[in-house]
CSV table of C-alpha atoms in Angstrom, one decimal:
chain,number,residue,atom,x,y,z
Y,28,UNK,CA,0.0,0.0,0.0
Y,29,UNK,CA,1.3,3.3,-0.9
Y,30,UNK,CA,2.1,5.3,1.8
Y,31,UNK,CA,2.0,9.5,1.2
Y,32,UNK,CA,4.3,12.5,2.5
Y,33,UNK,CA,2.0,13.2,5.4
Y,34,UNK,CA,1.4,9.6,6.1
Y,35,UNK,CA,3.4,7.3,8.2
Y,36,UNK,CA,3.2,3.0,8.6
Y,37,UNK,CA,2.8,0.8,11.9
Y,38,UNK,CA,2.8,-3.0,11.7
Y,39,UNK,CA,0.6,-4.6,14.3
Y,40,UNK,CA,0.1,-8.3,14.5
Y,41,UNK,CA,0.5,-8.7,10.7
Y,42,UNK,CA,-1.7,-5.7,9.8
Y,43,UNK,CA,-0.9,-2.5,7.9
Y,44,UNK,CA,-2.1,0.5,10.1
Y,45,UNK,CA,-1.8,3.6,8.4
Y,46,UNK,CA,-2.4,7.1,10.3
Y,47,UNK,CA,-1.9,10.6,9.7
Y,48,UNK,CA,1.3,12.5,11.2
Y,49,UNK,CA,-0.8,14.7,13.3
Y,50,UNK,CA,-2.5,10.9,14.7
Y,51,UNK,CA,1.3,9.7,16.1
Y,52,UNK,CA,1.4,6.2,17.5
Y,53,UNK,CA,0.2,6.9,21.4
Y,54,UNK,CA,2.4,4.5,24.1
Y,55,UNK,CA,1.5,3.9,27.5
Y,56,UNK,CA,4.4,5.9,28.0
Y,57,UNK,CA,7.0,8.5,25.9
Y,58,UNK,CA,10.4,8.4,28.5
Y,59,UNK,CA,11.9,10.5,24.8
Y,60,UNK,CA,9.1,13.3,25.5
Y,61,UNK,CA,10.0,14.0,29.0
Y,62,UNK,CA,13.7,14.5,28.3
Y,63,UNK,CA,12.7,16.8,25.1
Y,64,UNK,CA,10.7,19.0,27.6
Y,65,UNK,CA,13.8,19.3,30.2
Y,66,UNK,CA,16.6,19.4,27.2
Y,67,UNK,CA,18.6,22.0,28.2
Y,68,UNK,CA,18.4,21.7,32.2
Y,69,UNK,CA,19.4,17.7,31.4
Y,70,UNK,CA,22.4,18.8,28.7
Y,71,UNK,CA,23.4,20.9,31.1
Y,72,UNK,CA,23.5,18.4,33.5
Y,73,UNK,CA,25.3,16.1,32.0
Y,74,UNK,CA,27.8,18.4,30.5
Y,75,UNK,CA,28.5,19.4,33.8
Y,76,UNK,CA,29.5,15.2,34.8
Y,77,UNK,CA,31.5,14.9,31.5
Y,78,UNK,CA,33.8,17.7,32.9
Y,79,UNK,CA,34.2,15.8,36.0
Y,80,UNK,CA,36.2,15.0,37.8
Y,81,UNK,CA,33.6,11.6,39.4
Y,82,UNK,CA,32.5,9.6,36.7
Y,83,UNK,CA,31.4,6.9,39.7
Y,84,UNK,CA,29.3,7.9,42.8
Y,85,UNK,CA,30.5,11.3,44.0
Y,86,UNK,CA,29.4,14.2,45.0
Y,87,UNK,CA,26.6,14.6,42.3
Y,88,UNK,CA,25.2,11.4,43.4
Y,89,UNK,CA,25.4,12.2,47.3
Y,90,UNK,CA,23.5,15.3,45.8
Y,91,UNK,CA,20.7,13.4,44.4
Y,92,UNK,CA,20.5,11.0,47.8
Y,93,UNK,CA,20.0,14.0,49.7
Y,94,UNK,CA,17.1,15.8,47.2
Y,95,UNK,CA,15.2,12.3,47.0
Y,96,UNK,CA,15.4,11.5,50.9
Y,97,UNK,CA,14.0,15.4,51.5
Y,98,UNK,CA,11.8,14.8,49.1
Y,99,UNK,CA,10.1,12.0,50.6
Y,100,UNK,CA,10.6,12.7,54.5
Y,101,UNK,CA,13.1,10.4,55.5
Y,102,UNK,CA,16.8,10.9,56.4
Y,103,UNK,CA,19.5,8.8,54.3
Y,104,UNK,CA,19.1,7.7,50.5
Y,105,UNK,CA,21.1,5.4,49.3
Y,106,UNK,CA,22.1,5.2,45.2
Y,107,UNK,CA,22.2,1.8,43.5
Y,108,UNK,CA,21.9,0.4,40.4
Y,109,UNK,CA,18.2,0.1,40.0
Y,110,UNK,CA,15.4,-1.1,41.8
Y,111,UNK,CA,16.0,-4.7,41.6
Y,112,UNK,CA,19.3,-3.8,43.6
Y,113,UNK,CA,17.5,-1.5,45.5
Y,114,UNK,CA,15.2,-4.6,47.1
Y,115,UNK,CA,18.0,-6.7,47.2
Y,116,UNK,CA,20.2,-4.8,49.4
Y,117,UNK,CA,17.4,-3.3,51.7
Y,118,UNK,CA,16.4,-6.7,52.7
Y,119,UNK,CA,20.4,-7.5,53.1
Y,120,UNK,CA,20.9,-4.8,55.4
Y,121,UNK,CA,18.1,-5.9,57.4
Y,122,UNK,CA,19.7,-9.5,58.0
Y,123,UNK,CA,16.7,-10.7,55.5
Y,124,UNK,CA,18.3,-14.1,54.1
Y,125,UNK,CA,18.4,-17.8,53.9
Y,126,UNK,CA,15.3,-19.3,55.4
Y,127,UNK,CA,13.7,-16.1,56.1
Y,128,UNK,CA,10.4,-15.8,54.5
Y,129,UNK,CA,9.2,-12.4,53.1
Y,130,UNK,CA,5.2,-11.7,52.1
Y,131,UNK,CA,4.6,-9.9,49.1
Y,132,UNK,CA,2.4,-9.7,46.0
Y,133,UNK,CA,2.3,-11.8,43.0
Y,134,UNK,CA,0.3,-8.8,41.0
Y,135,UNK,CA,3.6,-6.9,40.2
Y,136,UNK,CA,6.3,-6.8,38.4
Y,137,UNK,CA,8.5,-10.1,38.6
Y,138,UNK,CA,11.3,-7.8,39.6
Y,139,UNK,CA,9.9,-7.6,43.1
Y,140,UNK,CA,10.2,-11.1,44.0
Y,141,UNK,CA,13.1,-11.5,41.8
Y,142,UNK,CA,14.7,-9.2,44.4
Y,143,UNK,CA,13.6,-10.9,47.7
Y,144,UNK,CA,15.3,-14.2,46.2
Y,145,UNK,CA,18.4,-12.5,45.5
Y,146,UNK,CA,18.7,-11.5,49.4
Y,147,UNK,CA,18.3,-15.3,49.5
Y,148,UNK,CA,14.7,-15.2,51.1
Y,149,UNK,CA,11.6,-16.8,50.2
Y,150,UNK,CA,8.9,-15.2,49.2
Y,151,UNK,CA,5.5,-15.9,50.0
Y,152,UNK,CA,2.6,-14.3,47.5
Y,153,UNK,CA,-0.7,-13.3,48.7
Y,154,UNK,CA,-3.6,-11.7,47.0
Y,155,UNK,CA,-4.5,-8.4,46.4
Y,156,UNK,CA,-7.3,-5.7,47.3
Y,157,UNK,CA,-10.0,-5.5,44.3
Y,158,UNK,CA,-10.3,-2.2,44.4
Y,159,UNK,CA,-6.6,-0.8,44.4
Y,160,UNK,CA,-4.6,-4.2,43.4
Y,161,UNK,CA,-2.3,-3.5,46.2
Y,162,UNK,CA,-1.3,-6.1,48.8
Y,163,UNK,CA,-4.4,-7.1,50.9
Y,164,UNK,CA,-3.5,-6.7,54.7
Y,165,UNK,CA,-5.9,-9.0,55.6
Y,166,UNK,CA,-4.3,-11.4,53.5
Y,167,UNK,CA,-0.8,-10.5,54.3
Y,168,UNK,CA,-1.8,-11.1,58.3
Y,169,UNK,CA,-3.0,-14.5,57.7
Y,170,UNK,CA,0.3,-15.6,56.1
Y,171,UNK,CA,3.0,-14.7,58.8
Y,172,UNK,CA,4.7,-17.6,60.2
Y,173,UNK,CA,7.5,-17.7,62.6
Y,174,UNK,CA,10.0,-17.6,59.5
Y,175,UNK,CA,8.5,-14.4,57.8
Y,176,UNK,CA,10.5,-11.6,58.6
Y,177,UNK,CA,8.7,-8.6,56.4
Y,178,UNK,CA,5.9,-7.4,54.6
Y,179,UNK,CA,7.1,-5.9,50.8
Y,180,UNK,CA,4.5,-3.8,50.0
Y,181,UNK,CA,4.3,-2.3,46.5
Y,182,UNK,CA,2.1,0.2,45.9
Y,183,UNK,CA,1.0,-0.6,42.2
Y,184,UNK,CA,-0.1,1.7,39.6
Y,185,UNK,CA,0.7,4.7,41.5
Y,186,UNK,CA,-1.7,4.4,44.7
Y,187,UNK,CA,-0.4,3.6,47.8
Y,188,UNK,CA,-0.8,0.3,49.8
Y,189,UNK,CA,-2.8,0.6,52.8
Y,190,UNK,CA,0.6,1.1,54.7
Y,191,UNK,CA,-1.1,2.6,57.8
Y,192,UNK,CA,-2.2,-0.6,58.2
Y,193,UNK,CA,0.0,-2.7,57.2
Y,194,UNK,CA,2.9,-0.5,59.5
Y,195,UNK,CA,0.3,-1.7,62.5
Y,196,UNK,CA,0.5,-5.2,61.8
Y,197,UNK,CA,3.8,-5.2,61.6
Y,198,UNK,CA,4.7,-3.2,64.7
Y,199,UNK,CA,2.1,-5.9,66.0
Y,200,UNK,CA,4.1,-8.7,64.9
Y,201,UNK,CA,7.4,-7.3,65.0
Y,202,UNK,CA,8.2,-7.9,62.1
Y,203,UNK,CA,9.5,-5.2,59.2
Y,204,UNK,CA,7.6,-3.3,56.8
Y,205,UNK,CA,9.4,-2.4,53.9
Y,206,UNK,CA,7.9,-0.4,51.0
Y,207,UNK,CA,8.2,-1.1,47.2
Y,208,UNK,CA,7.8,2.3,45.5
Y,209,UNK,CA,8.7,2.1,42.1
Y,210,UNK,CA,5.6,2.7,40.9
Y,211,UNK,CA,4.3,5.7,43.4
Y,212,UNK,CA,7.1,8.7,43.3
Y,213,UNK,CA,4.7,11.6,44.8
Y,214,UNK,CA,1.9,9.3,46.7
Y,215,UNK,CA,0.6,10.0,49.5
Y,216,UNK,CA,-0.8,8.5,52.8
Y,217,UNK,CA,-2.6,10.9,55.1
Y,218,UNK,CA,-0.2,13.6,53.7
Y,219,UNK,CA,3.0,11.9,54.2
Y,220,UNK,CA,4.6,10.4,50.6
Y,221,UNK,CA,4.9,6.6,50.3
Y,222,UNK,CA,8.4,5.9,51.1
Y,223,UNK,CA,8.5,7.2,54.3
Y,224,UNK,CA,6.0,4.3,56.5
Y,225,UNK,CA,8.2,1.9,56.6
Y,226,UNK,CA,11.6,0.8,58.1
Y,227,UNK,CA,13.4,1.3,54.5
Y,228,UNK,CA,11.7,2.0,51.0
Y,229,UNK,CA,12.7,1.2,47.4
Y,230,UNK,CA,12.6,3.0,44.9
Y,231,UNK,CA,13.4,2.6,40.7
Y,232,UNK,CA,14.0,4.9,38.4
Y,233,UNK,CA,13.3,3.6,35.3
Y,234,UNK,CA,12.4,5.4,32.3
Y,235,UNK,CA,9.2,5.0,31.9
Y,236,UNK,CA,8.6,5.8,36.0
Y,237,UNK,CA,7.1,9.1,37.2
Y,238,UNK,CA,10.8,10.3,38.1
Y,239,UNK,CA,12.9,8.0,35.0
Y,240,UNK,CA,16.1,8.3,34.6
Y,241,UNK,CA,18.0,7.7,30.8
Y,242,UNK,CA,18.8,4.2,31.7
Y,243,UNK,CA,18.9,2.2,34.9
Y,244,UNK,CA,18.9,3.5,38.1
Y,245,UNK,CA,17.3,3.2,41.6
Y,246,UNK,CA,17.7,4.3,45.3
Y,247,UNK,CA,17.4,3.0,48.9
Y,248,UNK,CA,15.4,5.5,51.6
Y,249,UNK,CA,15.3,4.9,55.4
Y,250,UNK,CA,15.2,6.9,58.9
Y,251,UNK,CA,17.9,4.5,60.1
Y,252,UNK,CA,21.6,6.1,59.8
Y,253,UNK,CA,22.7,2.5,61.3
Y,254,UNK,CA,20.8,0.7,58.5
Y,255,UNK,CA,22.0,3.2,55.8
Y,256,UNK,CA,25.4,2.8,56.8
Y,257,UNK,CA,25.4,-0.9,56.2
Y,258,UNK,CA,23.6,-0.9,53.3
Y,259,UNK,CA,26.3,1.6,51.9
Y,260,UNK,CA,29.2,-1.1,52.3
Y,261,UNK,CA,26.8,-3.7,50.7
Y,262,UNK,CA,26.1,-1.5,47.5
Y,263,UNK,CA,30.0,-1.6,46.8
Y,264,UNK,CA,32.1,-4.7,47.9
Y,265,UNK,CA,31.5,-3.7,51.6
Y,266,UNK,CA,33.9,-0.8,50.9
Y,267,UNK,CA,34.0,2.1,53.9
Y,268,UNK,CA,38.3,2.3,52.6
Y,269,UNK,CA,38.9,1.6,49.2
Y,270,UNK,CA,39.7,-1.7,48.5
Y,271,UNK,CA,39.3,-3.0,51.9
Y,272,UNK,CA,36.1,-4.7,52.4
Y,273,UNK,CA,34.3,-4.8,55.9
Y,274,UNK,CA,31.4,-6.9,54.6
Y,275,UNK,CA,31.2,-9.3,52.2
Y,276,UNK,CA,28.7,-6.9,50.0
Y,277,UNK,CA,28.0,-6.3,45.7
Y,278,UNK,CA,28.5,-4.0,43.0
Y,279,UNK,CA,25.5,-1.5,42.8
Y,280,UNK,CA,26.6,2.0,42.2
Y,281,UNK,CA,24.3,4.8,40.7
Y,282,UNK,CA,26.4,6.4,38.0
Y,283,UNK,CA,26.5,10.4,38.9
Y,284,UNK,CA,24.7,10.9,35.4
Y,285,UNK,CA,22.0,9.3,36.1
Y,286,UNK,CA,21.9,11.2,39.6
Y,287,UNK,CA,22.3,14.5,37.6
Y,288,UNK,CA,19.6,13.7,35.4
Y,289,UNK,CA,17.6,12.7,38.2
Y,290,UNK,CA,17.8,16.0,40.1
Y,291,UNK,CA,16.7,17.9,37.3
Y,292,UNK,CA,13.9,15.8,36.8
Y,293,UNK,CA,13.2,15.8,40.3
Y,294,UNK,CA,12.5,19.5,40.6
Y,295,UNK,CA,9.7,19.3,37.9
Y,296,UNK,CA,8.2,16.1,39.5
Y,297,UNK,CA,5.2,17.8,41.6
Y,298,UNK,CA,4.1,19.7,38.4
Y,299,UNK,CA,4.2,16.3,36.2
Y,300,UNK,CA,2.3,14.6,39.1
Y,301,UNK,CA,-0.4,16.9,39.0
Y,302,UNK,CA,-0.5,16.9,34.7
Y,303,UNK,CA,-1.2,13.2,35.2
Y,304,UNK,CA,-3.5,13.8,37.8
Y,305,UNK,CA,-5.6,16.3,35.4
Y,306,UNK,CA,-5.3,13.5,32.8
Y,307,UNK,CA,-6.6,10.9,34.8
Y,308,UNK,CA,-9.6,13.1,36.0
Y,309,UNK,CA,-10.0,13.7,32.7
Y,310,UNK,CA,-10.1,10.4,31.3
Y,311,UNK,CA,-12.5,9.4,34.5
Y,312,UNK,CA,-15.2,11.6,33.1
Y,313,UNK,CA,-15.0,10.6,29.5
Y,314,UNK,CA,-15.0,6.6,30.6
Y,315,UNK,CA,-17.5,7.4,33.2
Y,316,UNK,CA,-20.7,4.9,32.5
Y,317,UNK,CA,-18.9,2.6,30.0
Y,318,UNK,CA,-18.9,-1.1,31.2
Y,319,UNK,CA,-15.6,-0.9,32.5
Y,320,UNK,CA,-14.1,-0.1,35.9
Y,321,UNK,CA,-12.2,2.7,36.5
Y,322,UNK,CA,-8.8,3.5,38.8
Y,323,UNK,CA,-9.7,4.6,42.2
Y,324,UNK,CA,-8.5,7.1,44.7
Y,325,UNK,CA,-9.0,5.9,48.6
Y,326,UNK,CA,-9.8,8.6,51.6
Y,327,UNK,CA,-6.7,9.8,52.7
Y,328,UNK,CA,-4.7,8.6,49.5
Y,329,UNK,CA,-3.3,10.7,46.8
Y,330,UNK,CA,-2.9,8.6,43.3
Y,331,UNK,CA,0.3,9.7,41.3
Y,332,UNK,CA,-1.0,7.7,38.7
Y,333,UNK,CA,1.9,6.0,37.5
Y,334,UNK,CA,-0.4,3.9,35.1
Y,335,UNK,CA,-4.0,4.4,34.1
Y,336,UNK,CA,-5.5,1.1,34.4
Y,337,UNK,CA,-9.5,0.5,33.3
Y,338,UNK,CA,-10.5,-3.1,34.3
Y,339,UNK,CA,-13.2,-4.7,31.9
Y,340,UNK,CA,-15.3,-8.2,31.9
Y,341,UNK,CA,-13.4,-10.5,30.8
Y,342,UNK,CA,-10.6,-11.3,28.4
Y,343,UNK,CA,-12.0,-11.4,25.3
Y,344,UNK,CA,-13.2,-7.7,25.7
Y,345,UNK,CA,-9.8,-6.7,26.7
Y,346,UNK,CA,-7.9,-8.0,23.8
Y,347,UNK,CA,-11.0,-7.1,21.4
Y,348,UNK,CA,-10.5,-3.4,22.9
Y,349,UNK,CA,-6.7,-3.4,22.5
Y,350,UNK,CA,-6.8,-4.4,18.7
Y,351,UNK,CA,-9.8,-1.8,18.0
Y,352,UNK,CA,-6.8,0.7,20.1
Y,353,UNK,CA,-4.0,-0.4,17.7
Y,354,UNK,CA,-6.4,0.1,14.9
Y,355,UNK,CA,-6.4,4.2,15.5
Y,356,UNK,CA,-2.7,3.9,17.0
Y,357,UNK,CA,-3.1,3.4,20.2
Y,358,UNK,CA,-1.0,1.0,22.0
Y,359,UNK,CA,-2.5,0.1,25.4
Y,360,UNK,CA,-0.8,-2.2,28.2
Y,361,UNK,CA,-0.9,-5.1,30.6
Y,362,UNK,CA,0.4,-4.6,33.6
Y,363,UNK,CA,0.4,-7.9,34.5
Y,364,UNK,CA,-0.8,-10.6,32.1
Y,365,UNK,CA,1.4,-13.1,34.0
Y,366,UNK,CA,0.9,-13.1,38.0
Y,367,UNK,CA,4.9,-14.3,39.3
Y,368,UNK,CA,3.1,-17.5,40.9
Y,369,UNK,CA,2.4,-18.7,37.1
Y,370,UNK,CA,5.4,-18.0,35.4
Y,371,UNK,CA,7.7,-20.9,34.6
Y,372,UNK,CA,10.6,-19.5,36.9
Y,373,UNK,CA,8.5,-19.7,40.0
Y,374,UNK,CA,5.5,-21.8,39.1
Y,375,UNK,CA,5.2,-24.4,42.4
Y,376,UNK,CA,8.5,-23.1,43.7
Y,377,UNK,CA,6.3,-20.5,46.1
Y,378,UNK,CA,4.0,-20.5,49.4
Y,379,UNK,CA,1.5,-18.9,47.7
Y,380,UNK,CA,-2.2,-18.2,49.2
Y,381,UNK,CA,-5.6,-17.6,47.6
Y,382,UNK,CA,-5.4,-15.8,44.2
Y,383,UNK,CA,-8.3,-15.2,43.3
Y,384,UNK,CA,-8.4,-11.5,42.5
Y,385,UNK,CA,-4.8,-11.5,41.1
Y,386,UNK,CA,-5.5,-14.4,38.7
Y,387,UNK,CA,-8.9,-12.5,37.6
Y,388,UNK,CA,-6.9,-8.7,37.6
Y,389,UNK,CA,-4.3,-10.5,35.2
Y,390,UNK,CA,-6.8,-11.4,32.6
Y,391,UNK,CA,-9.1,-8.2,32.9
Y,392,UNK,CA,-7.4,-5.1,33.0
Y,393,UNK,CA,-5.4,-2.7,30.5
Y,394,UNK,CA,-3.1,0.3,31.0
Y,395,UNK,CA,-4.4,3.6,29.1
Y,396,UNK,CA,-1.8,5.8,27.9
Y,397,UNK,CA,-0.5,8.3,30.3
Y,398,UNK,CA,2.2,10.7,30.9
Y,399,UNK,CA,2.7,14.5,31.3
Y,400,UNK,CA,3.7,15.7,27.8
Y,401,UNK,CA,0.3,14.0,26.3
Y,402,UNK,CA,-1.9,16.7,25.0
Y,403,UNK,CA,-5.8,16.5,26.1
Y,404,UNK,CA,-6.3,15.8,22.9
Y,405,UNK,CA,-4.6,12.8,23.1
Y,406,UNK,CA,-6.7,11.9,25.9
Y,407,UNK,CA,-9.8,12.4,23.7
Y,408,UNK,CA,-8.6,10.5,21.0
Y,409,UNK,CA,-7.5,7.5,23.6
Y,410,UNK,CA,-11.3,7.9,25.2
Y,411,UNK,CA,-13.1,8.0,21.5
Y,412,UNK,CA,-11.6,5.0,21.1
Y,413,UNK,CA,-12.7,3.2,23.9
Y,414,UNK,CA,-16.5,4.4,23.4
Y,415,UNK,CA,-16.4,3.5,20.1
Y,416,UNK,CA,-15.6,0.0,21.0
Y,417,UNK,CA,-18.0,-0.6,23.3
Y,418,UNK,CA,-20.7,1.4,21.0
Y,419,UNK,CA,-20.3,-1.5,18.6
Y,420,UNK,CA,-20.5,-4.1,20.6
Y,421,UNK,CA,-23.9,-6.1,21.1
């Protein structure tokens, strides 16, 4: 098919879709657009790491420790590679290891419990609320054993756990809460951000996150200068002196580019949150009444809306949705179509309770595009869409 000057070609699932120029492909996310917007702070930024003279940690990347750990209300931060590393080493420095159990999600990303069996624990998976698809505390308080050692909540999609809660039961069980934020830069909880409930937080900074860096990147948080400290010596070799090692520890440095990157990014964060919020109110009214179900904000919660996720009947409507999306250049997203306790990896290798909402979440629900440099109109074009799906449906 010819293609003209104005015109450009997207291959989906072995179809030809054609749109205009002004009709670009929407993503769930565009990590390129938010640099574009900042281009000359980041250039700047990064000019100023070329010149040196720390091309490894440093003082750009003590810089950004300090900005994120304000940022969120907690005293030390801690750079490392990203936030696999970031779950790793925060249940390290808590003695988390062999035969310790740790209760977590299974509706997340596999990273999560990827990083609790690097510390060398086991994790246990539990189910999740219906209405936020973050960790049920009911559900989390009828798995401890005399082995589990922490709760790793992750507060999905951008809305926070129920930490309050969860912070209770542990204090009640004496046990550790630790906080998965990699998702949820600029939450809240009763007006204090997510990262700053439990004994140490996690965070990731990967480009497509509400605070992404231009590559890899992620960061420790906790009150503790004690568990700071160790978990300083564990992020590289167990180093306190050069060369001599304390600890036995790893290699998990933030590169002061990223940091740099970061901090300009950081500054502009509040702003972006609220442009997502405006989006997300925006595409709540438009979905409003459709036979769908749409992202929720909980008293005393503040959604940073990470993801914009609609949850429909069943999964023949999702996928049938997604192609009529492609079909007008929309790509929508899954997160998760694969709950961790069905992979192959980790299929019957788990304590894993009840499932029942995860399992259901996994085949029902679709990511909506949404970041801070989309135009309304790319909302309305996303939300035409949808209605015109389900206008056509039976």
């Amino acid at each position: 098919m010819a293609v003209g000057p104005n015109q450009e070609q997207r291959c989906f699932v072995g179809r030809t879709l054609t749109t205009t120029m002004h009709e670009r492909i929407l993503n769930v996310a565009d990590p390129r657009a938010g640099y574009l917007v900042l281009k000359g702070e980041i250039d700047a930024a990064i000019s100023d790491v070329l010149n040196g003279p720390s091309y490894i940690l440093g003082p750009i990347v003590e810089r950004f420790e300090a900005e994120m750990a304000a940022y969120v209300g907690v005293s030390h931060g801690i750079g490392v590679n990203n936030g696999t590393d970031a779950i790793h080493l925060a249940l390290r420095g808590l003695g988390i290891g062999q035969g310790d159990e740790v209760i977590t999600v299974s509706h997340t990303a596999v990273a999560t419990v990827a990083g609790v069996r690097m510390a060398g624990a086991e994790p246990v998976l539990v189910d999740v609320d219906p209405s936020t698809y973050t960790i049920s505390v009911d559900a989390a308080r009828r798995s401890i054993t005399s082995r589990t050692k922490a709760v790793l909540a992750v507060h999905l999609y951008g809305h926070p756990a129920d930490v309050e809660r969860l912070a209770a039961l542990c204090e009640e069980k004496g046990i550790h809460l630790v906080e998965d934020c990699a998702q949820a830069q600029g939450a809240t909880c009763s007006g204090r951000m997510v990262g700053s409930f439990g004994v140490v937080s996690t965070f990731s900074f990967y480009p497509t996150k509400n605070l992404g860096a231009i590559g890899d990147a992620g960061m420790v948080l906790t009150k503790d200068e004690q568990l700071a400290r160790r978990i300083r010596l564990l992020r590289q070799y167990g180093w306190e002196t050069p060369q001599h090692s304390l600890i036995e520890g790893w290699n998990s440095r933030m590169d002061p580019l990223q940091a740099a990157i970061l901090s300009v990014k950081l500054r502009h964060l509040p702003a972006q949150i609220e442009r997502r919020r405006a989006l997300a109110a925006k595409y709540t009214q438009a979905l409003a009444g459709l036979p769908l179900t749409l992202p929720v904000e909980l008293p005393n919660c503040r959604h940073a809306y990470h993801l914009f996720v609609i949850r429909v009947a069943d999964v023949g409507t999702r996928e049938g949705l997604r192609e009529h999306l492609r079909d007008i250049g929309v790509n929508a997203g899954i997160h998760y179509p694969f709950p961790v306790h069905l992979q192959q990896a980790y299929s019957g290798a788990l304590r894993v309770g009840s499932m029942e909402v995860t399992e259901a979440a996994a085949g029902t629900v679709l990511s909506l595009p949404l970041y801070p440099e989309m135009a309304d109109a790319d909302v309305d074009r996303v939300c035409s869409g949808v209605v015109a799906y389900f206008a056509q449906r039976p």
